[in-house]
GROMACS .gro file of C-alpha atoms in nm:
model
  442
    1UNK     CA    1   1.005   2.424   1.809
    2UNK     CA    2   0.969   2.660   1.508
    3UNK     CA    3   1.343   2.739   1.519
    4UNK     CA    4   1.430   2.369   1.552
    5UNK     CA    5   1.212   2.277   1.259
    6UNK     CA    6   1.357   2.559   1.042
    7UNK     CA    7   1.709   2.433   1.101
    8UNK     CA    8   1.663   2.054   1.112
    9UNK     CA    9   1.780   1.863   0.801
   10UNK     CA   10   1.588   1.545   0.713
   11UNK     CA   11   1.647   1.280   0.446
   12UNK     CA   12   1.354   1.065   0.332
   13UNK     CA   13   1.466   0.745   0.166
   14UNK     CA   14   1.193   0.607  -0.055
   15UNK     CA   15   1.033   0.946  -0.074
   16UNK     CA   16   0.864   0.868  -0.406
   17UNK     CA   17   0.626   0.622  -0.248
   18UNK     CA   18   0.333   0.638  -0.012
   19UNK     CA   19   0.477   0.684   0.336
   20UNK     CA   20   0.785   0.869   0.213
   21UNK     CA   21   0.602   1.127   0.005
   22UNK     CA   22   0.349   1.185   0.284
   23UNK     CA   23   0.638   1.231   0.527
   24UNK     CA   24   0.809   1.488   0.306
   25UNK     CA   25   0.479   1.673   0.257
   26UNK     CA   26   0.411   1.692   0.633
   27UNK     CA   27   0.765   1.811   0.703
   28UNK     CA   28   0.695   2.108   0.484
   29UNK     CA   29   0.342   2.161   0.623
   30UNK     CA   30   0.494   2.150   0.976
   31UNK     CA   31   0.735   2.432   0.897
   32UNK     CA   32   1.058   2.257   0.806
   33UNK     CA   33   1.271   2.451   0.558
   34UNK     CA   34   1.211   2.297   0.216
   35UNK     CA   35   1.577   2.314   0.114
   36UNK     CA   36   1.659   2.115   0.433
   37UNK     CA   37   1.443   1.826   0.321
   38UNK     CA   38   1.594   1.573   0.075
   39UNK     CA   39   1.379   1.312  -0.103
   40UNK     CA   40   1.565   1.015  -0.236
   41UNK     CA   41   1.428   0.738  -0.453
   42UNK     CA   42   1.539   0.525  -0.753
   43UNK     CA   43   1.257   0.687  -0.957
   44UNK     CA   44   1.102   1.036  -0.945
   45UNK     CA   45   0.772   1.088  -0.760
   46UNK     CA   46   0.560   0.892  -0.803
   47UNK     CA   47   0.821   0.618  -0.795
   48UNK     CA   48   0.765   0.370  -1.066
   49UNK     CA   49   0.832   0.084  -0.821
   50UNK     CA   50   0.608   0.203  -0.540
   51UNK     CA   51   0.297   0.004  -0.472
   52UNK     CA   52   0.119   0.335  -0.430
   53UNK     CA   53   0.196   0.438  -0.790
   54UNK     CA   54  -0.113   0.258  -0.916
   55UNK     CA   55  -0.431   0.327  -1.106
   56UNK     CA   56  -0.645   0.300  -0.799
   57UNK     CA   57  -0.665   0.173  -0.437
   58UNK     CA   58  -0.964   0.085  -0.218
   59UNK     CA   59  -1.083   0.343   0.029
   60UNK     CA   60  -1.292   0.240   0.331
   61UNK     CA   61  -1.280   0.201   0.711
   62UNK     CA   62  -1.190  -0.145   0.831
   63UNK     CA   63  -1.074  -0.210   1.187
   64UNK     CA   64  -0.787  -0.459   1.193
   65UNK     CA   65  -0.615  -0.333   1.504
   66UNK     CA   66  -0.661  -0.085   1.790
   67UNK     CA   67  -0.532   0.221   1.609
   68UNK     CA   68  -0.714   0.161   1.280
   69UNK     CA   69  -1.020   0.361   1.379
   70UNK     CA   70  -0.836   0.680   1.463
   71UNK     CA   71  -0.615   0.667   1.155
   72UNK     CA   72  -0.904   0.576   0.922
   73UNK     CA   73  -1.119   0.859   1.042
   74UNK     CA   74  -0.832   1.108   1.014
   75UNK     CA   75  -0.759   0.989   0.659
   76UNK     CA   76  -1.124   1.000   0.558
   77UNK     CA   77  -1.151   1.359   0.669
   78UNK     CA   78  -0.839   1.456   0.469
   79UNK     CA   79  -0.951   1.277   0.155
   80UNK     CA   80  -1.285   1.457   0.179
   81UNK     CA   81  -1.164   1.806   0.270
   82UNK     CA   82  -0.794   1.873   0.204
   83UNK     CA   83  -0.742   2.076  -0.112
   84UNK     CA   84  -0.448   1.865  -0.223
   85UNK     CA   85  -0.619   1.530  -0.183
   86UNK     CA   86  -0.997   1.566  -0.230
   87UNK     CA   87  -0.982   1.555  -0.608
   88UNK     CA   88  -0.850   1.197  -0.592
   89UNK     CA   89  -1.121   1.041  -0.371
   90UNK     CA   90  -1.402   0.879  -0.574
   91UNK     CA   91  -1.678   0.821  -0.319
   92UNK     CA   92  -1.857   0.550  -0.513
   93UNK     CA   93  -1.911   0.329  -0.210
   94UNK     CA   94  -1.760  -0.003  -0.119
   95UNK     CA   95  -1.936  -0.342  -0.138
   96UNK     CA   96  -1.763  -0.614   0.068
   97UNK     CA   97  -1.917  -0.951  -0.007
   98UNK     CA   98  -1.876  -1.310   0.112
   99UNK     CA   99  -2.047  -1.630  -0.007
  100UNK     CA  100  -1.902  -1.904   0.219
  101UNK     CA  101  -2.007  -1.991   0.574
  102UNK     CA  102  -1.668  -1.889   0.710
  103UNK     CA  103  -1.651  -1.579   0.498
  104UNK     CA  104  -1.996  -1.461   0.602
  105UNK     CA  105  -1.914  -1.519   0.971
  106UNK     CA  106  -1.604  -1.304   0.937
  107UNK     CA  107  -1.794  -1.035   0.751
  108UNK     CA  108  -2.057  -1.024   1.032
  109UNK     CA  109  -1.779  -0.971   1.283
  110UNK     CA  110  -1.637  -0.687   1.072
  111UNK     CA  111  -1.981  -0.527   1.051
  112UNK     CA  112  -2.030  -0.553   1.426
  113UNK     CA  113  -1.684  -0.402   1.490
  114UNK     CA  114  -1.789  -0.105   1.281
  115UNK     CA  115  -2.123  -0.067   1.458
  116UNK     CA  116  -1.954  -0.100   1.801
  117UNK     CA  117  -1.682   0.155   1.721
  118UNK     CA  118  -1.890   0.442   1.849
  119UNK     CA  119  -1.787   0.672   1.561
  120UNK     CA  120  -2.108   0.705   1.373
  121UNK     CA  121  -2.015   0.422   1.138
  122UNK     CA  122  -2.350   0.262   1.183
  123UNK     CA  123  -2.491   0.543   0.971
  124UNK     CA  124  -2.252   0.483   0.675
  125UNK     CA  125  -2.239   0.103   0.686
  126UNK     CA  126  -2.533  -0.122   0.591
  127UNK     CA  127  -2.566  -0.495   0.623
  128UNK     CA  128  -2.712  -0.656   0.304
  129UNK     CA  129  -2.866  -0.988   0.379
  130UNK     CA  130  -2.991  -1.096   0.037
  131UNK     CA  131  -2.906  -1.107  -0.324
  132UNK     CA  132  -3.176  -0.850  -0.389
  133UNK     CA  133  -3.018  -0.608  -0.147
  134UNK     CA  134  -2.674  -0.652  -0.307
  135UNK     CA  135  -2.815  -0.609  -0.658
  136UNK     CA  136  -2.987  -0.289  -0.546
  137UNK     CA  137  -2.642  -0.148  -0.475
  138UNK     CA  138  -2.469  -0.300  -0.774
  139UNK     CA  139  -2.730  -0.405  -1.036
  140UNK     CA  140  -2.461  -0.497  -1.296
  141UNK     CA  141  -2.368  -0.805  -1.098
  142UNK     CA  142  -2.542  -1.124  -1.210
  143UNK     CA  143  -2.775  -1.293  -0.965
  144UNK     CA  144  -2.657  -1.641  -1.063
  145UNK     CA  145  -2.302  -1.544  -0.971
  146UNK     CA  146  -2.384  -1.421  -0.616
  147UNK     CA  147  -2.603  -1.698  -0.484
  148UNK     CA  148  -2.599  -1.697  -0.106
  149UNK     CA  149  -2.381  -1.386  -0.078
  150UNK     CA  150  -2.407  -1.138   0.204
  151UNK     CA  151  -2.242  -0.800   0.209
  152UNK     CA  152  -2.157  -0.476   0.382
  153UNK     CA  153  -2.215  -0.163   0.186
  154UNK     CA  154  -2.000   0.130   0.302
  155UNK     CA  155  -2.120   0.467   0.188
  156UNK     CA  156  -1.805   0.635   0.290
  157UNK     CA  157  -1.592   0.400   0.082
  158UNK     CA  158  -1.481   0.402  -0.280
  159UNK     CA  159  -1.150   0.429  -0.450
  160UNK     CA  160  -0.846   0.658  -0.463
  161UNK     CA  161  -0.662   0.765  -0.781
  162UNK     CA  162  -0.341   0.655  -0.617
  163UNK     CA  163  -0.061   0.740  -0.863
  164UNK     CA  164  -0.219   1.077  -0.928
  165UNK     CA  165  -0.238   1.161  -0.561
  166UNK     CA  166   0.130   1.086  -0.504
  167UNK     CA  167   0.213   1.285  -0.818
  168UNK     CA  168   0.025   1.585  -0.671
  169UNK     CA  169   0.247   1.559  -0.358
  170UNK     CA  170   0.553   1.553  -0.581
  171UNK     CA  171   0.441   1.869  -0.764
  172UNK     CA  172   0.384   2.039  -0.427
  173UNK     CA  173   0.725   1.939  -0.301
  174UNK     CA  174   0.896   2.064  -0.615
  175UNK     CA  175   0.703   2.388  -0.596
  176UNK     CA  176   0.810   2.436  -0.234
  177UNK     CA  177   1.180   2.380  -0.314
  178UNK     CA  178   1.244   2.035  -0.165
  179UNK     CA  179   1.573   1.872  -0.280
  180UNK     CA  180   1.567   1.544  -0.472
  181UNK     CA  181   1.805   1.264  -0.569
  182UNK     CA  182   1.700   0.993  -0.816
  183UNK     CA  183   1.860   0.704  -0.997
  184UNK     CA  184   2.193   0.597  -0.856
  185UNK     CA  185   2.199   0.922  -0.654
  186UNK     CA  186   1.871   0.825  -0.487
  187UNK     CA  187   1.931   0.456  -0.429
  188UNK     CA  188   2.025   0.367  -0.073
  189UNK     CA  189   2.350   0.193  -0.002
  190UNK     CA  190   2.418   0.242   0.369
  191UNK     CA  191   2.376   0.481   0.660
  192UNK     CA  192   2.654   0.716   0.765
  193UNK     CA  193   2.743   0.737   1.134
  194UNK     CA  194   2.918   0.971   1.368
  195UNK     CA  195   3.245   0.865   1.527
  196UNK     CA  196   3.066   0.676   1.805
  197UNK     CA  197   2.903   0.445   1.541
  198UNK     CA  198   2.559   0.505   1.694
  199UNK     CA  199   2.434   0.843   1.572
  200UNK     CA  200   2.317   0.840   1.208
  201UNK     CA  201   2.433   1.156   1.027
  202UNK     CA  202   2.322   1.073   0.676
  203UNK     CA  203   2.337   0.810   0.401
  204UNK     CA  204   2.546   0.705   0.110
  205UNK     CA  205   2.376   0.607  -0.221
  206UNK     CA  206   2.489   0.344  -0.468
  207UNK     CA  207   2.669   0.598  -0.692
  208UNK     CA  208   2.878   0.710  -0.396
  209UNK     CA  209   2.690   1.036  -0.324
  210UNK     CA  210   2.683   1.118   0.050
  211UNK     CA  211   2.395   1.316   0.199
  212UNK     CA  212   2.414   1.456   0.552
  213UNK     CA  213   2.121   1.529   0.784
  214UNK     CA  214   2.000   1.540   1.143
  215UNK     CA  215   1.741   1.270   1.082
  216UNK     CA  216   1.704   0.989   0.821
  217UNK     CA  217   1.370   0.827   0.745
  218UNK     CA  218   1.371   0.492   0.566
  219UNK     CA  219   1.031   0.460   0.400
  220UNK     CA  220   1.127   0.216   0.129
  221UNK     CA  221   0.814  -0.005   0.134
  222UNK     CA  222   0.874  -0.360   0.018
  223UNK     CA  223   1.239  -0.282  -0.036
  224UNK     CA  224   1.299  -0.188   0.332
  225UNK     CA  225   1.398  -0.533   0.460
  226UNK     CA  226   1.643  -0.573   0.173
  227UNK     CA  227   1.817  -0.246   0.253
  228UNK     CA  228   1.844  -0.265   0.630
  229UNK     CA  229   1.826  -0.573   0.856
  230UNK     CA  230   1.485  -0.557   1.025
  231UNK     CA  231   1.529  -0.872   1.223
  232UNK     CA  232   1.261  -1.055   1.017
  233UNK     CA  233   0.991  -0.820   1.123
  234UNK     CA  234   0.884  -0.757   0.764
  235UNK     CA  235   0.826  -1.006   0.483
  236UNK     CA  236   0.777  -0.861   0.134
  237UNK     CA  237   0.511  -1.012  -0.084
  238UNK     CA  238   0.359  -0.951  -0.423
  239UNK     CA  239  -0.006  -0.937  -0.528
  240UNK     CA  240  -0.126  -0.932  -0.888
  241UNK     CA  241  -0.355  -0.735  -1.104
  242UNK     CA  242  -0.450  -0.696  -1.468
  243UNK     CA  243  -0.657  -0.453  -1.664
  244UNK     CA  244  -0.924  -0.458  -1.936
  245UNK     CA  245  -1.027  -0.191  -2.176
  246UNK     CA  246  -1.394  -0.094  -2.208
  247UNK     CA  247  -1.556   0.093  -2.495
  248UNK     CA  248  -1.696   0.440  -2.415
  249UNK     CA  249  -2.049   0.293  -2.406
  250UNK     CA  250  -1.944   0.009  -2.173
  251UNK     CA  251  -1.755   0.243  -1.948
  252UNK     CA  252  -2.055   0.472  -1.920
  253UNK     CA  253  -2.267   0.183  -1.788
  254UNK     CA  254  -2.014   0.111  -1.510
  255UNK     CA  255  -1.946   0.473  -1.416
  256UNK     CA  256  -1.994   0.538  -1.045
  257UNK     CA  257  -2.009   0.166  -0.962
  258UNK     CA  258  -1.899   0.083  -0.608
  259UNK     CA  259  -1.580  -0.110  -0.547
  260UNK     CA  260  -1.689  -0.471  -0.532
  261UNK     CA  261  -1.471  -0.704  -0.311
  262UNK     CA  262  -1.506  -1.069  -0.228
  263UNK     CA  263  -1.243  -1.229  -0.001
  264UNK     CA  264  -1.241  -1.557  -0.194
  265UNK     CA  265  -1.237  -1.405  -0.543
  266UNK     CA  266  -1.088  -1.057  -0.557
  267UNK     CA  267  -1.215  -0.709  -0.641
  268UNK     CA  268  -1.259  -0.453  -0.921
  269UNK     CA  269  -1.301  -0.081  -0.960
  270UNK     CA  270  -1.519   0.137  -1.183
  271UNK     CA  271  -1.348   0.224  -1.509
  272UNK     CA  272  -1.123   0.533  -1.501
  273UNK     CA  273  -1.158   0.827  -1.740
  274UNK     CA  274  -0.996   0.621  -2.014
  275UNK     CA  275  -1.238   0.328  -1.975
  276UNK     CA  276  -0.980   0.101  -1.799
  277UNK     CA  277  -1.093  -0.138  -1.528
  278UNK     CA  278  -0.837  -0.288  -1.291
  279UNK     CA  279  -0.915  -0.637  -1.163
  280UNK     CA  280  -0.735  -0.805  -0.872
  281UNK     CA  281  -0.762  -1.156  -0.732
  282UNK     CA  282  -0.740  -1.229  -0.358
  283UNK     CA  283  -0.482  -1.461  -0.209
  284UNK     CA  284  -0.206  -1.457   0.055
  285UNK     CA  285   0.061  -1.322  -0.179
  286UNK     CA  286   0.380  -1.439  -0.341
  287UNK     CA  287   0.726  -1.425  -0.187
  288UNK     CA  288   1.062  -1.432  -0.366
  289UNK     CA  289   1.314  -1.571  -0.113
  290UNK     CA  290   1.685  -1.523  -0.188
  291UNK     CA  291   2.010  -1.525   0.009
  292UNK     CA  292   2.067  -1.155   0.056
  293UNK     CA  293   2.263  -0.938   0.303
  294UNK     CA  294   2.096  -0.613   0.406
  295UNK     CA  295   2.301  -0.351   0.587
  296UNK     CA  296   2.344  -0.445   0.951
  297UNK     CA  297   2.316  -0.822   0.900
  298UNK     CA  298   2.617  -1.034   0.992
  299UNK     CA  299   2.599  -1.221   0.663
  300UNK     CA  300   2.354  -1.328   0.388
  301UNK     CA  301   2.015  -1.438   0.515
  302UNK     CA  302   1.697  -1.569   0.369
  303UNK     CA  303   1.490  -1.268   0.266
  304UNK     CA  304   1.199  -1.214   0.029
  305UNK     CA  305   1.342  -0.975  -0.227
  306UNK     CA  306   1.104  -0.774  -0.446
  307UNK     CA  307   1.157  -0.766  -0.816
  308UNK     CA  308   1.079  -0.422  -0.969
  309UNK     CA  309   0.832  -0.435  -1.253
  310UNK     CA  310   0.966  -0.092  -1.349
  311UNK     CA  311   1.313  -0.241  -1.404
  312UNK     CA  312   1.176  -0.564  -1.555
  313UNK     CA  313   0.866  -0.462  -1.756
  314UNK     CA  314   0.862  -0.787  -1.951
  315UNK     CA  315   0.798  -0.988  -1.632
  316UNK     CA  316   0.462  -1.162  -1.619
  317UNK     CA  317   0.277  -1.329  -1.335
  318UNK     CA  318   0.227  -1.700  -1.269
  319UNK     CA  319  -0.023  -1.918  -1.461
  320UNK     CA  320  -0.232  -1.958  -1.145
  321UNK     CA  321  -0.275  -1.572  -1.136
  322UNK     CA  322  -0.411  -1.572  -1.488
  323UNK     CA  323  -0.670  -1.826  -1.389
  324UNK     CA  324  -0.769  -1.643  -1.071
  325UNK     CA  325  -0.792  -1.306  -1.253
  326UNK     CA  326  -1.009  -1.467  -1.517
  327UNK     CA  327  -1.223  -1.618  -1.243
  328UNK     CA  328  -1.279  -1.277  -1.089
  329UNK     CA  329  -1.383  -1.136  -1.421
  330UNK     CA  330  -1.620  -1.420  -1.489
  331UNK     CA  331  -1.775  -1.363  -1.144
  332UNK     CA  332  -1.792  -0.983  -1.142
  333UNK     CA  333  -1.786  -0.885  -1.505
  334UNK     CA  334  -1.898  -1.195  -1.707
  335UNK     CA  335  -1.995  -0.994  -2.014
  336UNK     CA  336  -1.619  -0.908  -2.049
  337UNK     CA  337  -1.471  -1.252  -2.022
  338UNK     CA  338  -1.353  -1.230  -2.381
  339UNK     CA  339  -1.171  -0.902  -2.324
  340UNK     CA  340  -0.793  -0.907  -2.363
  341UNK     CA  341  -0.600  -0.858  -2.039
  342UNK     CA  342  -0.315  -0.605  -2.033
  343UNK     CA  343  -0.078  -0.449  -1.782
  344UNK     CA  344  -0.045  -0.779  -1.596
  345UNK     CA  345   0.191  -0.705  -1.307
  346UNK     CA  346   0.305  -0.786  -0.958
  347UNK     CA  347   0.257  -0.523  -0.688
  348UNK     CA  348   0.501  -0.552  -0.389
  349UNK     CA  349   0.409  -0.466  -0.029
  350UNK     CA  350   0.569  -0.577   0.299
  351UNK     CA  351   0.382  -0.757   0.584
  352UNK     CA  352   0.448  -0.739   0.955
  353UNK     CA  353   0.333  -1.019   1.184
  354UNK     CA  354   0.043  -0.828   1.326
  355UNK     CA  355  -0.031  -0.619   1.014
  356UNK     CA  356   0.056  -0.299   1.206
  357UNK     CA  357   0.305  -0.051   1.073
  358UNK     CA  358   0.672  -0.041   1.176
  359UNK     CA  359   0.738   0.322   1.252
  360UNK     CA  360   1.008   0.379   1.512
  361UNK     CA  361   1.364   0.475   1.564
  362UNK     CA  362   1.611   0.193   1.495
  363UNK     CA  363   1.704   0.051   1.837
  364UNK     CA  364   2.077   0.072   1.770
  365UNK     CA  365   2.108   0.372   1.539
  366UNK     CA  366   2.006   0.705   1.686
  367UNK     CA  367   1.819   0.939   1.442
  368UNK     CA  368   1.759   0.658   1.193
  369UNK     CA  369   1.383   0.625   1.164
  370UNK     CA  370   1.198   0.333   1.011
  371UNK     CA  371   0.864   0.395   0.836
  372UNK     CA  372   0.751   0.077   0.669
  373UNK     CA  373   0.543  -0.242   0.720
  374UNK     CA  374   0.243  -0.131   0.515
  375UNK     CA  375   0.092  -0.483   0.516
  376UNK     CA  376  -0.101  -0.391   0.201
  377UNK     CA  377  -0.340  -0.159   0.372
  378UNK     CA  378  -0.164   0.174   0.408
  379UNK     CA  379  -0.237   0.380   0.089
  380UNK     CA  380  -0.562   0.509   0.230
  381UNK     CA  381  -0.352   0.677   0.499
  382UNK     CA  382  -0.151   0.879   0.243
  383UNK     CA  383  -0.282   1.220   0.357
  384UNK     CA  384  -0.203   1.164   0.721
  385UNK     CA  385   0.061   0.899   0.780
  386UNK     CA  386   0.344   1.142   0.723
  387UNK     CA  387   0.208   1.370   1.001
  388UNK     CA  388   0.265   1.087   1.247
  389UNK     CA  389   0.615   1.015   1.122
  390UNK     CA  390   0.697   1.383   1.183
  391UNK     CA  391   0.552   1.349   1.529
  392UNK     CA  392   0.788   1.053   1.592
  393UNK     CA  393   1.087   1.266   1.470
  394UNK     CA  394   0.987   1.536   1.722
  395UNK     CA  395   0.919   1.301   2.009
  396UNK     CA  396   0.546   1.378   2.022
  397UNK     CA  397   0.395   1.057   1.876
  398UNK     CA  398   0.090   0.944   2.073
  399UNK     CA  399   0.163   0.657   2.312
  400UNK     CA  400  -0.085   0.418   2.149
  401UNK     CA  401   0.062   0.475   1.806
  402UNK     CA  402   0.419   0.443   1.934
  403UNK     CA  403   0.328   0.114   2.101
  404UNK     CA  404   0.150  -0.031   1.796
  405UNK     CA  405   0.436   0.064   1.561
  406UNK     CA  406   0.733  -0.021   1.788
  407UNK     CA  407   1.033  -0.241   1.703
  408UNK     CA  408   0.895  -0.584   1.778
  409UNK     CA  409   1.090  -0.888   1.647
  410UNK     CA  410   0.972  -1.243   1.706
  411UNK     CA  411   0.642  -1.267   1.518
  412UNK     CA  412   0.554  -1.450   1.195
  413UNK     CA  413   0.558  -1.191   0.919
  414UNK     CA  414   0.563  -1.469   0.663
  415UNK     CA  415   0.210  -1.571   0.755
  416UNK     CA  416   0.104  -1.239   0.907
  417UNK     CA  417  -0.274  -1.220   0.961
  418UNK     CA  418  -0.357  -1.367   0.616
  419UNK     CA  419  -0.552  -1.683   0.555
  420UNK     CA  420  -0.241  -1.886   0.469
  421UNK     CA  421   0.131  -1.844   0.417
  422UNK     CA  422   0.243  -1.701   0.088
  423UNK     CA  423   0.371  -1.919  -0.193
  424UNK     CA  424   0.714  -1.853  -0.338
  425UNK     CA  425   0.743  -1.740  -0.701
  426UNK     CA  426   1.018  -2.000  -0.756
  427UNK     CA  427   0.747  -2.264  -0.714
  428UNK     CA  428   0.491  -2.101  -0.948
  429UNK     CA  429   0.486  -2.218  -1.311
  430UNK     CA  430   0.443  -1.951  -1.578
  431UNK     CA  431   0.621  -1.668  -1.406
  432UNK     CA  432   0.847  -1.547  -1.694
  433UNK     CA  433   1.144  -1.335  -1.594
  434UNK     CA  434   1.509  -1.287  -1.671
  435UNK     CA  435   1.790  -1.341  -1.427
  436UNK     CA  436   1.939  -1.000  -1.360
  437UNK     CA  437   1.990  -0.890  -1.004
  438UNK     CA  438   1.927  -0.519  -0.952
  439UNK     CA  439   1.614  -0.597  -0.749
  440UNK     CA  440   1.744  -0.505  -0.404
  441UNK     CA  441   1.825  -0.143  -0.494
  442UNK     CA  442   1.576   0.121  -0.401
   0.00000   0.00000   0.00000
């Protein structure tokens, strides 16, 4: 295998994002020759339109499907111990709260799943049955705002400095000698095939550049279903966030606060080193359906097409999002309700019907590998997900992972496993945007 790895050429499309950068890193760590690995993206690592290029992401173990436990434990170990990643894990703890009857019942099931997992999680997760217990973990919450709440406190949770972690991967790839293509030379147009029309031998980018390789990995995140026809297995959706600036004194008070999450309201993180707090609401997401023809489709079809905030920085979010972000601040951070919001933005991910990843070889195109379907929960896997993509390339992916991530059309990715179907941005007042149409390019 060492000889094969040394000689195999691999292209990673979307290599500036979470799954793509991790794949490129693990190719190098597995012994592939760096000059045989080509990373393509519209933007340099960390890609400005990747959901992973963010101030922070939640870290914690939650068991949504059968393979979550294994992957979460692998990732936790890497965030704690790997020299490249451990600087970016802020182990402040994670406080998952609910205040409605339905929400509390769901939270109890989540807690029981953790206890029953048989992985020692009963030692790192604590059920908090009262307001006093919650306030003991996060005293800066206001009692009157958490009446009736219950919570799980996860000692092994916290937050990840997301954009910085991907940037560190990019620096390592550059140091190792990986090849890159950005801009038009990194934006996917179509696969290239051998004479039989089945074997993928590379890709062409929008500027006409042709790259040749033995394997192609499409890890384009929310842009994946706009680039290649995925038979409606993925539906891209946007979530929103905004930021507030704290004074040095205010930031010091909130330093080392756990991530606080409530499924009906949203979540927030401790301030970063610059005193910035990111606040998110919680809802089923926004779609942006258009008639669009990805490669491999017979004609235009109805697809939710992301709109890059990097290409359209003047875009805002809907009026309803402003209200829900303000509601989250008034609940979690009421002393800051008069703070100005900035960096309002949409963050695009892509859901599968069962919220499991789509990591498999395309059923009709040999050597064309799909690595997408993050369903909004994949960043915590940054240190390890690329290892499993490499296993797929080499035919050694574990059977349970291969089954969970297989090509599986026929489900409802529009609804996925969320509380309700997403609303379309076209129906949301207040979303200010221009009308240009570069959005489908990676």
